[in-house]
Short mmCIF file of N, CA and C and ligand atoms in Angstrom, two decimals:
data_model
loop_
_atom_site.label_atom_id
_atom_site.label_comp_id
_atom_site.label_asym_id
_atom_site.label_seq_id
_atom_site.Cartn_x
_atom_site.Cartn_y
_atom_site.Cartn_z
N MET E 1 -9.56 6.42 24.33
CA MET E 1 -8.70 5.75 24.39
C MET E 1 -7.29 6.08 23.32
N GLN E 2 -6.30 6.58 23.48
CA GLN E 2 -5.39 6.77 22.63
C GLN E 2 -4.63 5.17 21.85
N PRO E 3 -4.60 5.49 20.70
CA PRO E 3 -4.02 4.21 19.84
C PRO E 3 -2.87 3.79 20.09
N ILE E 4 -2.61 2.72 20.20
CA ILE E 4 -1.60 1.85 20.32
C ILE E 4 -0.67 1.73 19.27
N LYS E 5 0.73 3.06 19.40
CA LYS E 5 1.29 2.87 18.21
C LYS E 5 2.66 2.25 18.15
N ILE E 6 2.69 1.43 16.64
CA ILE E 6 2.98 0.28 16.51
C ILE E 6 4.25 0.91 15.70
N LEU E 7 5.89 0.56 15.13
CA LEU E 7 6.58 1.13 14.01
C LEU E 7 7.45 0.04 14.22
N PHE E 8 7.58 -0.73 12.58
CA PHE E 8 8.56 -2.03 12.34
C PHE E 8 9.80 -1.18 11.94
N VAL E 9 10.72 -1.74 11.82
CA VAL E 9 12.43 -1.12 11.51
C VAL E 9 13.17 -1.95 10.97
N CYS E 10 13.37 -2.06 9.74
CA CYS E 10 14.28 -2.81 8.86
C CYS E 10 15.27 -1.82 8.61
N LEU E 11 16.35 -2.30 7.24
CA LEU E 11 17.51 -1.23 7.13
C LEU E 11 16.77 -0.55 6.15
N GLY E 12 16.46 -0.93 5.15
CA GLY E 12 15.84 0.00 3.49
C GLY E 12 14.55 0.33 3.98
N ASN E 13 13.38 -0.43 4.45
CA ASN E 13 12.13 -0.05 4.70
C ASN E 13 11.83 -0.35 3.36
N ILE E 14 11.99 -1.90 3.12
CA ILE E 14 11.51 -1.56 1.04
C ILE E 14 11.15 -3.50 1.20
N CYS E 15 11.78 -4.28 2.12
CA CYS E 15 11.70 -5.67 2.42
C CYS E 15 10.92 -6.13 3.53
N ARG E 16 11.84 -6.31 4.81
CA ARG E 16 11.65 -6.55 5.99
C ARG E 16 10.10 -6.29 6.59
N SER E 17 10.49 -4.77 7.05
CA SER E 17 9.30 -3.78 8.05
C SER E 17 8.29 -3.60 6.84
N PRO E 18 7.87 -3.92 5.45
CA PRO E 18 6.72 -3.60 5.06
C PRO E 18 6.23 -4.90 5.28
N ILE E 19 7.03 -5.92 5.09
CA ILE E 19 6.05 -7.07 5.12
C ILE E 19 5.39 -7.33 6.48
N ALA E 20 5.89 -7.16 7.82
CA ALA E 20 5.51 -6.99 8.86
C ALA E 20 4.64 -6.41 9.25
N HIS E 21 4.88 -4.84 8.95
CA HIS E 21 3.61 -3.60 8.48
C HIS E 21 2.59 -4.24 8.36
N ALA E 22 2.58 -4.47 6.92
CA ALA E 22 1.21 -5.16 6.16
C ALA E 22 0.60 -6.41 6.70
N ILE E 23 1.20 -7.02 7.11
CA ILE E 23 0.76 -8.52 8.21
C ILE E 23 -0.22 -7.62 9.48
N LEU E 24 0.19 -6.97 9.97
CA LEU E 24 -0.41 -6.39 11.48
C LEU E 24 -1.30 -5.90 11.00
N GLU E 25 -1.12 -4.56 9.86
CA GLU E 25 -2.44 -3.98 9.56
C GLU E 25 -3.39 -4.84 9.26
N HIS E 26 -3.42 -5.65 8.12
CA HIS E 26 -4.37 -6.88 7.47
C HIS E 26 -4.81 -7.48 8.93
N LYS E 27 -4.24 -7.84 9.96
CA LYS E 27 -5.42 -8.51 10.92
C LYS E 27 -5.85 -7.79 12.14
N ILE E 28 -5.36 -6.93 12.07
CA ILE E 28 -5.40 -5.68 12.83
C ILE E 28 -7.27 -5.21 12.29
N LYS E 29 -6.95 -4.89 11.18
CA LYS E 29 -8.62 -4.44 9.92
C LYS E 29 -9.60 -5.62 10.04
N SER E 30 -8.41 -6.97 10.22
CA SER E 30 -9.96 -7.84 9.66
C SER E 30 -10.87 -8.44 11.22
N ASN E 31 -9.75 -7.71 12.15
CA ASN E 31 -10.69 -8.15 13.64
C ASN E 31 -11.46 -6.39 13.44
N GLY E 32 -11.26 -5.39 12.60
CA GLY E 32 -12.25 -4.07 13.08
C GLY E 32 -11.44 -3.57 14.22
N LEU E 33 -10.06 -3.42 14.37
CA LEU E 33 -9.67 -3.09 15.61
C LEU E 33 -8.84 -1.92 14.76
N ILE E 34 -9.12 -1.27 13.22
CA ILE E 34 -7.70 -0.55 13.53
C ILE E 34 -8.01 1.08 13.82
N HIS E 35 -8.93 1.47 14.22
CA HIS E 35 -9.09 2.80 15.30
C HIS E 35 -8.36 2.06 16.50
N PHE E 36 -7.88 1.49 16.95
CA PHE E 36 -6.89 1.56 18.10
C PHE E 36 -5.50 1.56 17.92
N PHE E 37 -4.88 1.55 16.81
CA PHE E 37 -3.72 1.39 16.15
C PHE E 37 -3.38 2.23 15.60
N GLU E 38 -2.41 2.22 15.44
CA GLU E 38 -1.41 3.59 14.45
C GLU E 38 -0.22 2.49 14.28
N ILE E 39 -0.16 1.90 12.85
CA ILE E 39 0.85 1.41 12.31
C ILE E 39 1.85 1.57 11.54
N ASN E 40 3.21 1.67 11.41
CA ASN E 40 3.75 2.27 10.02
C ASN E 40 4.95 1.68 10.69
N SER E 41 5.85 1.85 9.53
CA SER E 41 7.46 1.19 9.39
C SER E 41 8.36 2.31 8.63
N SER E 42 9.67 1.52 9.28
CA SER E 42 10.72 2.87 8.50
C SER E 42 11.96 1.96 8.51
N GLY E 43 12.98 2.93 7.93
CA GLY E 43 14.23 1.95 7.83
C GLY E 43 15.39 3.03 8.18
N THR E 44 16.48 2.18 8.60
CA THR E 44 17.54 3.05 9.92
C THR E 44 18.40 3.25 9.02
N SER E 45 18.43 2.80 7.31
CA SER E 45 19.00 4.02 6.32
C SER E 45 17.84 4.43 5.77
N GLY E 46 18.47 5.72 4.93
CA GLY E 46 17.71 6.40 4.22
C GLY E 46 17.93 5.71 2.73
N PHE E 47 18.25 4.72 2.09
CA PHE E 47 18.89 4.15 0.92
C PHE E 47 17.48 4.53 -0.15
N HIS E 48 16.57 4.29 0.41
CA HIS E 48 15.48 3.51 -0.47
C HIS E 48 14.23 4.83 -0.37
N THR E 49 14.65 5.42 0.14
CA THR E 49 13.02 6.96 1.34
C THR E 49 12.84 7.62 -0.22
N GLY E 50 11.34 7.35 -0.40
CA GLY E 50 10.21 7.28 -1.17
C GLY E 50 9.62 6.48 -1.42
N SER E 51 10.68 5.10 -1.70
CA SER E 51 10.43 3.95 -2.81
C SER E 51 9.05 3.46 -2.43
N THR E 52 8.48 2.73 -3.47
CA THR E 52 7.58 1.93 -2.84
C THR E 52 8.34 0.53 -2.49
N PRO E 53 7.89 -0.55 -1.60
CA PRO E 53 8.40 -1.61 -1.20
C PRO E 53 8.89 -2.59 -2.59
N ASP E 54 10.06 -3.17 -2.09
CA ASP E 54 10.25 -4.19 -3.40
C ASP E 54 9.06 -4.97 -3.69
N LYS E 55 9.46 -5.15 -5.35
CA LYS E 55 8.19 -5.94 -5.75
C LYS E 55 7.76 -7.49 -5.39
N ARG E 56 8.93 -8.02 -5.20
CA ARG E 56 8.67 -9.13 -4.24
C ARG E 56 7.94 -9.40 -2.82
N SER E 57 8.26 -8.18 -2.18
CA SER E 57 7.41 -7.82 -1.05
C SER E 57 6.02 -7.98 -1.10
N LEU E 58 5.72 -7.09 -2.03
CA LEU E 58 4.30 -6.84 -2.79
C LEU E 58 3.46 -8.08 -3.14
N ALA E 59 4.26 -9.28 -3.72
CA ALA E 59 4.41 -10.05 -4.26
C ALA E 59 3.44 -11.23 -3.73
N VAL E 60 4.56 -11.39 -2.86
CA VAL E 60 4.60 -12.31 -1.50
C VAL E 60 3.65 -12.06 -0.65
N LEU E 61 3.08 -10.49 -0.41
CA LEU E 61 1.85 -10.25 0.09
C LEU E 61 0.74 -10.53 -0.42
N LEU E 62 0.85 -10.53 -2.12
CA LEU E 62 -0.72 -10.39 -3.04
C LEU E 62 -0.68 -11.83 -2.86
N LYS E 63 0.03 -12.65 -2.68
CA LYS E 63 0.22 -14.13 -2.43
C LYS E 63 -0.85 -15.02 -1.27
N HIS E 64 -0.44 -13.79 -0.47
CA HIS E 64 -1.18 -14.42 0.76
C HIS E 64 -2.49 -13.24 1.15
N GLY E 65 -3.08 -12.74 -0.19
CA GLY E 65 -4.04 -11.81 0.08
C GLY E 65 -4.27 -10.51 0.67
N ILE E 66 -2.69 -9.88 0.71
CA ILE E 66 -2.76 -8.70 1.38
C ILE E 66 -2.69 -7.78 0.07
N GLN E 67 -2.94 -6.44 -0.18
CA GLN E 67 -2.92 -5.50 -0.84
C GLN E 67 -1.94 -4.39 0.12
N PHE E 68 -1.01 -3.77 -0.56
CA PHE E 68 -0.49 -2.71 0.37
C PHE E 68 0.28 -1.58 -0.51
N LYS E 69 0.18 -0.53 0.51
CA LYS E 69 0.73 0.80 -0.17
C LYS E 69 1.52 1.44 0.83
N HIS E 70 2.88 1.75 0.51
CA HIS E 70 3.87 2.71 1.65
C HIS E 70 4.96 2.73 0.58
N TYR E 71 5.51 4.24 1.06
CA TYR E 71 6.69 4.54 0.99
C TYR E 71 7.89 4.53 1.51
N ALA E 72 9.16 4.28 1.45
CA ALA E 72 10.11 3.87 2.68
C ALA E 72 10.42 5.82 3.28
N GLN E 73 10.71 5.41 4.31
CA GLN E 73 11.10 6.71 5.27
C GLN E 73 11.99 6.06 6.05
N GLN E 74 12.59 7.24 6.38
CA GLN E 74 13.96 6.90 7.37
C GLN E 74 13.32 7.51 9.13
N LEU E 75 14.04 6.25 9.64
CA LEU E 75 13.76 6.44 11.07
C LEU E 75 14.76 8.02 11.74
N THR E 76 13.86 8.12 12.75
CA THR E 76 14.33 9.53 13.16
C THR E 76 14.20 9.60 14.45
N PRO E 77 14.62 10.18 15.34
CA PRO E 77 14.57 10.17 16.56
C PRO E 77 13.17 10.55 17.09
N ALA E 78 12.31 11.55 16.53
CA ALA E 78 11.37 11.96 17.21
C ALA E 78 10.21 10.65 16.41
N ASP E 79 10.30 9.63 16.14
CA ASP E 79 9.97 8.78 15.79
C ASP E 79 9.90 7.82 16.75
N ILE E 80 11.20 7.85 17.46
CA ILE E 80 11.44 6.73 18.75
C ILE E 80 10.61 7.38 19.89
N SER E 81 10.72 9.01 19.92
CA SER E 81 10.09 9.55 20.97
C SER E 81 8.38 8.96 20.56
N TYR E 82 7.69 9.15 19.43
CA TYR E 82 6.27 9.28 19.32
C TYR E 82 5.80 7.59 19.41
N TYR E 83 6.49 6.53 19.19
CA TYR E 83 5.86 4.98 18.98
C TYR E 83 5.91 4.43 20.46
N ASP E 84 4.75 3.60 20.69
CA ASP E 84 5.04 2.42 21.66
C ASP E 84 5.84 1.70 21.78
N TYR E 85 5.61 0.93 21.10
CA TYR E 85 6.45 -0.16 20.27
C TYR E 85 7.26 -0.07 18.92
N ILE E 86 8.81 -0.21 19.37
CA ILE E 86 9.69 0.34 18.02
C ILE E 86 10.15 -1.27 17.92
N ILE E 87 9.78 -1.95 16.80
CA ILE E 87 10.14 -3.36 16.38
C ILE E 87 11.13 -3.59 15.29
N ALA E 88 12.59 -3.95 15.53
CA ALA E 88 13.33 -4.09 15.07
C ALA E 88 13.50 -5.60 14.51
N THR E 89 13.61 -5.67 13.16
CA THR E 89 13.60 -7.26 12.42
C THR E 89 14.95 -7.76 12.51
N ASP E 90 15.97 -7.30 12.98
CA ASP E 90 17.34 -8.29 13.49
C ASP E 90 18.32 -6.98 14.25
N HIS E 91 19.20 -7.58 14.97
CA HIS E 91 20.26 -7.10 15.81
C HIS E 91 20.73 -5.92 15.34
N LEU E 92 21.03 -5.74 14.24
CA LEU E 92 22.04 -4.96 13.50
C LEU E 92 21.10 -3.29 13.94
N ASN E 93 19.91 -3.65 13.01
CA ASN E 93 18.53 -2.58 13.37
C ASN E 93 18.38 -2.42 14.71
N TYR E 94 17.96 -3.08 15.70
CA TYR E 94 17.89 -3.22 16.96
C TYR E 94 19.00 -2.05 17.54
N ASP E 95 20.32 -2.09 17.49
CA ASP E 95 21.53 -1.99 17.87
C ASP E 95 21.56 -0.26 17.58
N GLU E 96 20.98 -0.11 16.03
CA GLU E 96 20.81 1.22 15.74
C GLU E 96 19.94 2.31 16.03
N ILE E 97 18.56 1.46 16.74
CA ILE E 97 17.72 2.26 17.45
C ILE E 97 17.63 2.24 18.85
N ILE E 98 18.53 1.55 19.66
CA ILE E 98 19.17 1.75 20.75
C ILE E 98 20.19 3.19 20.95
N ASN E 99 20.83 2.64 20.27
CA ASN E 99 21.85 4.24 20.05
C ASN E 99 21.32 5.28 19.47
N MET E 100 20.36 4.82 18.44
CA MET E 100 19.67 6.37 18.78
C MET E 100 18.67 6.90 19.66
N ALA E 101 18.36 6.24 19.98
CA ALA E 101 17.52 6.35 21.22
C ALA E 101 18.72 6.99 22.87
N SER E 102 19.87 6.19 23.08
CA SER E 102 20.45 6.58 24.02
C SER E 102 20.95 8.36 23.90
N HIS E 103 21.11 8.77 22.77
CA HIS E 103 21.54 10.09 22.78
C HIS E 103 20.02 11.40 23.45
N SER E 104 19.15 10.70 23.12
CA SER E 104 18.43 11.45 23.88
C SER E 104 17.24 11.12 24.67
N LEU E 105 16.80 9.36 24.12
CA LEU E 105 15.50 9.00 24.83
C LEU E 105 15.95 7.80 25.16
N PRO E 106 16.85 8.08 26.57
CA PRO E 106 17.47 6.78 26.95
C PRO E 106 16.08 5.40 27.73
N ASN E 107 15.13 6.55 28.05
CA ASN E 107 14.65 5.50 28.88
C ASN E 107 13.26 4.54 28.17
N LYS E 108 13.54 5.20 26.60
CA LYS E 108 12.61 3.87 25.65
C LYS E 108 13.11 2.88 25.07
N ALA E 109 14.13 2.41 25.31
CA ALA E 109 15.04 1.36 25.31
C ALA E 109 13.76 0.26 25.67
N ASN E 110 13.50 0.32 26.65
CA ASN E 110 12.11 -0.93 27.23
C ASN E 110 11.06 -0.87 26.21
N SER E 111 11.19 0.16 24.79
CA SER E 111 9.66 -0.07 23.76
C SER E 111 10.31 -0.78 22.73
N VAL E 112 11.43 -0.55 23.13
CA VAL E 112 12.57 -1.67 21.54
C VAL E 112 12.38 -3.31 21.37
N PHE E 113 12.22 -3.76 21.15
CA PHE E 113 12.12 -5.11 20.65
C PHE E 113 12.46 -5.71 19.67
N LEU E 114 12.74 -7.14 19.32
CA LEU E 114 13.25 -7.74 18.24
C LEU E 114 11.87 -8.24 17.90
N LEU E 115 11.36 -8.29 16.51
CA LEU E 115 10.17 -8.88 16.18
C LEU E 115 10.15 -10.51 16.31
N ARG E 116 11.70 -10.90 15.72
CA ARG E 116 11.32 -12.66 16.21
C ARG E 116 11.49 -13.12 17.14
N SER E 117 11.83 -12.33 18.23
CA SER E 117 11.62 -12.61 19.73
C SER E 117 10.34 -13.43 20.24
N PHE E 118 9.16 -12.64 19.34
CA PHE E 118 7.69 -13.52 19.26
C PHE E 118 7.43 -14.36 18.67
N ASP E 119 8.76 -15.14 18.29
CA ASP E 119 8.74 -16.50 17.07
C ASP E 119 8.23 -17.21 18.04
N LEU E 120 7.48 -18.46 18.39
CA LEU E 120 7.43 -19.09 19.07
C LEU E 120 7.84 -20.41 18.25
N ASN E 121 8.43 -20.34 17.16
CA ASN E 121 9.11 -21.03 16.73
C ASN E 121 10.51 -21.33 16.53
N GLU E 122 11.02 -20.62 17.22
CA GLU E 122 12.46 -19.98 17.59
C GLU E 122 12.76 -19.51 18.79
N LYS E 123 13.93 -20.38 19.26
CA LYS E 123 14.41 -20.13 20.26
C LYS E 123 15.83 -19.34 20.86
N THR E 124 16.14 -19.46 19.54
CA THR E 124 17.74 -19.03 19.43
C THR E 124 18.16 -17.63 18.46
N ASN E 125 17.83 -17.90 17.69
CA ASN E 125 18.20 -16.60 16.82
C ASN E 125 16.64 -15.94 16.45
N PHE E 126 16.99 -14.93 16.53
CA PHE E 126 16.20 -13.53 16.86
C PHE E 126 16.46 -13.15 15.26
N ASP E 127 17.14 -13.04 14.21
CA ASP E 127 17.52 -12.46 13.35
C ASP E 127 16.09 -12.80 12.01
N ILE E 128 15.56 -11.82 11.65
CA ILE E 128 14.78 -12.23 10.55
C ILE E 128 15.75 -12.02 8.91
N PRO E 129 16.26 -12.91 8.06
CA PRO E 129 17.37 -12.66 7.57
C PRO E 129 17.16 -11.51 6.62
N ASP E 130 17.96 -11.13 5.84
CA ASP E 130 17.77 -9.96 4.73
C ASP E 130 17.29 -10.67 3.05
N PRO E 131 16.77 -10.51 3.18
CA PRO E 131 15.94 -11.53 1.93
C PRO E 131 16.50 -10.32 0.00
N TYR E 132 17.19 -8.88 0.69
CA TYR E 132 17.07 -7.94 -0.46
C TYR E 132 18.08 -9.10 -1.62
N TYR E 133 18.81 -9.98 -1.23
CA TYR E 133 20.15 -10.22 -2.43
C TYR E 133 19.24 -11.78 -2.64
N GLY E 134 18.14 -12.21 -2.03
CA GLY E 134 17.91 -13.32 -1.69
C GLY E 134 16.84 -13.69 -3.31
N LEU E 135 16.09 -14.93 -3.29
CA LEU E 135 15.46 -15.25 -4.12
C LEU E 135 13.79 -15.22 -3.38
N GLU E 136 13.00 -15.30 -4.49
CA GLU E 136 11.48 -15.19 -4.19
C GLU E 136 11.08 -15.86 -2.66
N SER E 137 11.86 -17.54 -2.65
CA SER E 137 11.52 -18.32 -1.51
C SER E 137 12.08 -17.46 0.08
N ASP E 138 13.01 -16.50 -0.80
CA ASP E 138 13.70 -15.95 0.95
C ASP E 138 12.50 -15.02 1.04
N PHE E 139 11.55 -14.14 0.28
CA PHE E 139 10.72 -13.52 0.54
C PHE E 139 9.83 -14.17 1.39
N GLU E 140 9.09 -15.23 0.90
CA GLU E 140 8.18 -16.47 1.42
C GLU E 140 8.68 -16.68 2.93
N GLU E 141 9.93 -16.98 2.85
CA GLU E 141 10.19 -17.57 4.43
C GLU E 141 10.20 -16.07 5.31
N VAL E 142 10.82 -14.94 5.18
CA VAL E 142 10.44 -13.63 5.55
C VAL E 142 8.97 -13.48 5.82
N TYR E 143 8.05 -13.97 5.16
CA TYR E 143 6.76 -13.57 5.38
C TYR E 143 6.05 -14.57 6.29
N GLN E 144 6.77 -15.82 6.18
CA GLN E 144 6.43 -16.72 7.09
C GLN E 144 6.72 -16.30 8.87
N ILE E 145 8.05 -16.06 8.87
CA ILE E 145 8.21 -15.73 9.99
C ILE E 145 7.42 -14.33 10.57
N CYS E 146 7.58 -13.20 9.62
CA CYS E 146 6.81 -12.28 9.92
C CYS E 146 5.09 -13.02 10.62
N GLU E 147 4.77 -13.86 10.12
CA GLU E 147 3.16 -14.23 10.28
C GLU E 147 3.48 -14.60 11.78
N ARG E 148 3.97 -15.57 12.11
CA ARG E 148 4.34 -16.38 13.34
C ARG E 148 4.61 -15.55 14.56
N SER E 149 6.10 -14.22 14.03
CA SER E 149 5.88 -13.51 15.11
C SER E 149 4.88 -11.95 15.58
N ILE E 150 4.33 -11.79 14.46
CA ILE E 150 3.29 -10.83 14.57
C ILE E 150 2.15 -11.76 15.70
N ASN E 151 1.74 -13.33 15.33
CA ASN E 151 0.69 -13.82 16.22
C ASN E 151 0.98 -13.76 17.61
N GLY E 152 2.72 -13.99 17.88
CA GLY E 152 3.45 -13.95 19.17
C GLY E 152 3.38 -12.55 19.89
N PHE E 153 3.39 -11.73 19.09
CA PHE E 153 3.62 -10.40 19.38
C PHE E 153 1.84 -9.94 19.57
N LEU E 154 0.79 -10.17 19.15
CA LEU E 154 -0.47 -10.09 19.47
C LEU E 154 -1.04 -10.37 20.92
N ASN E 155 -0.68 -11.93 20.89
CA ASN E 155 -0.69 -12.33 22.31
C ASN E 155 0.03 -11.91 23.53
N PHE E 156 1.46 -10.99 23.08
CA PHE E 156 1.92 -10.15 24.02
C PHE E 156 1.05 -9.08 24.63
N LEU E 157 0.78 -8.61 23.59
CA LEU E 157 -0.07 -6.97 23.21
C LEU E 157 -1.42 -7.37 24.14
N ARG E 158 -2.08 -8.45 23.96
CA ARG E 158 -3.40 -8.96 24.63
C ARG E 158 -3.07 -8.78 26.15
N MET E 159 -1.70 -10.18 26.86
CA MET E 159 -1.56 -9.80 28.21
C MET E 159 -1.16 -8.16 28.34
N GLN E 160 -0.77 -7.12 27.37
CA GLN E 160 -0.43 -5.95 28.26
C GLN E 160 -1.62 -5.20 28.31
N THR E 161 -2.45 -5.25 27.38
CA THR E 161 -3.70 -4.29 27.35
C THR E 161 -5.03 -5.51 27.39
N ASN E 162 -5.04 -5.32 29.04
CA ASN E 162 -6.08 -6.37 29.29
C ASN E 162 -7.77 -5.32 29.33
N GLN E 163 -7.66 -3.91 28.52
CA GLN E 163 -8.65 -3.70 28.58
C GLN E 163 -9.33 -3.44 27.21
N LEU E 164 -8.10 -4.02 26.22
CA LEU E 164 -8.98 -3.79 24.97
C LEU E 164 -8.89 -4.53 24.84
N HIS E 165 -10.30 -5.76 24.06
CA HIS E 165 -10.54 -7.14 23.16
C HIS E 165 -9.92 -7.10 22.17
N LEU E 166 -8.71 -7.93 22.33
CA LEU E 166 -8.32 -7.97 20.48
C LEU E 166 -8.32 -9.57 20.18
N GLY E 167 -9.66 -10.16 20.67
CA GLY E 167 -10.22 -11.22 20.15
C GLY E 167 -9.14 -12.68 20.99
N THR E 168 -9.85 -13.76 20.70
CA THR E 168 -9.16 -15.12 20.98
C THR E 168 -7.85 -15.33 19.90
N GLN E 169 -7.99 -15.10 19.22
CA GLN E 169 -7.24 -15.68 17.39
C GLN E 169 -6.56 -14.58 17.55
N PRO E 170 -5.03 -14.90 16.53
CA PRO E 170 -4.47 -14.00 16.11
C PRO E 170 -5.44 -13.44 14.70
P1 LIG A 201 15.19 -4.45 4.03
O1 LIG A 201 16.15 -4.81 2.93
O2 LIG A 201 15.89 -3.84 5.15
O3 LIG A 201 14.05 -5.46 4.63
O4 LIG A 201 14.18 -3.37 4.01
C1 LIG A 201 16.90 -4.48 2.44
C2 LIG A 201 16.55 -3.74 1.18
C3 LIG A 201 17.66 -2.85 0.90
C4 LIG A 201 19.14 -2.51 1.18
C5 LIG A 201 19.67 -4.21 2.00
C6 LIG A 201 18.45 -4.08 2.66
N1 LIG A 201 19.94 -2.67 0.38
O5 LIG A 201 21.43 -2.64 0.62
O6 LIG A 201 19.62 -1.53 -0.37
#
C-alpha cells in the first residue's frame, strides 16, 4: 500500500506548519501507523529556508510532550504534484498554493485544504492566526487550534480511507 502523503504549508515554515506537522506525526507514531504515512511541512516563502522551527514553536510542542526536528523549506510545484493532501494554515497561503498549482497542476486543487476547516469548534474563520510577532500564549492558541483541526482531519481521513484502520480515537 502506498503511504498517504501529507504536506502542511504556512508562510515561513517555522511556526504554524511545523506545529501541525509535529502533532500529526506524534499522533500517527503513537498509534504505530507511521509506515502508512509520509508527513512534511513547508512555507510559501523562502524567508527561513534551512532554519529550525521558532524557539516558541519548539517550546509549546515540548510542553505538550512532543520533541521535533525539522529544517524549513520552501514549497515547490513538485511538492504539489507529490503530496496527496496539501493543507494550508490560512487563506493567504491557500491562495498561493492554488495559484502555484493552477500553472501546471490544475487537477490538484481538490487536494488543497484549509487546516482549520477541520476544527469542529470553528464555523466561520478558517485562518490559523500568525503567531510570529505574538506572545507565548499565541503559540499555545496555535497549538490548540492545530490539535483540534488534526483530530478533525484524522476523522475525515478515516472516512476517506475505509481500508486503513486508524483506530477510533484521534
Ligand atoms: P509561519 O510564521 O508562517 O507560521 O511560520 C511566520 C514566520 C515568519 C514570518 C512570518 C510568519 N516572517 O515574516 O518572517
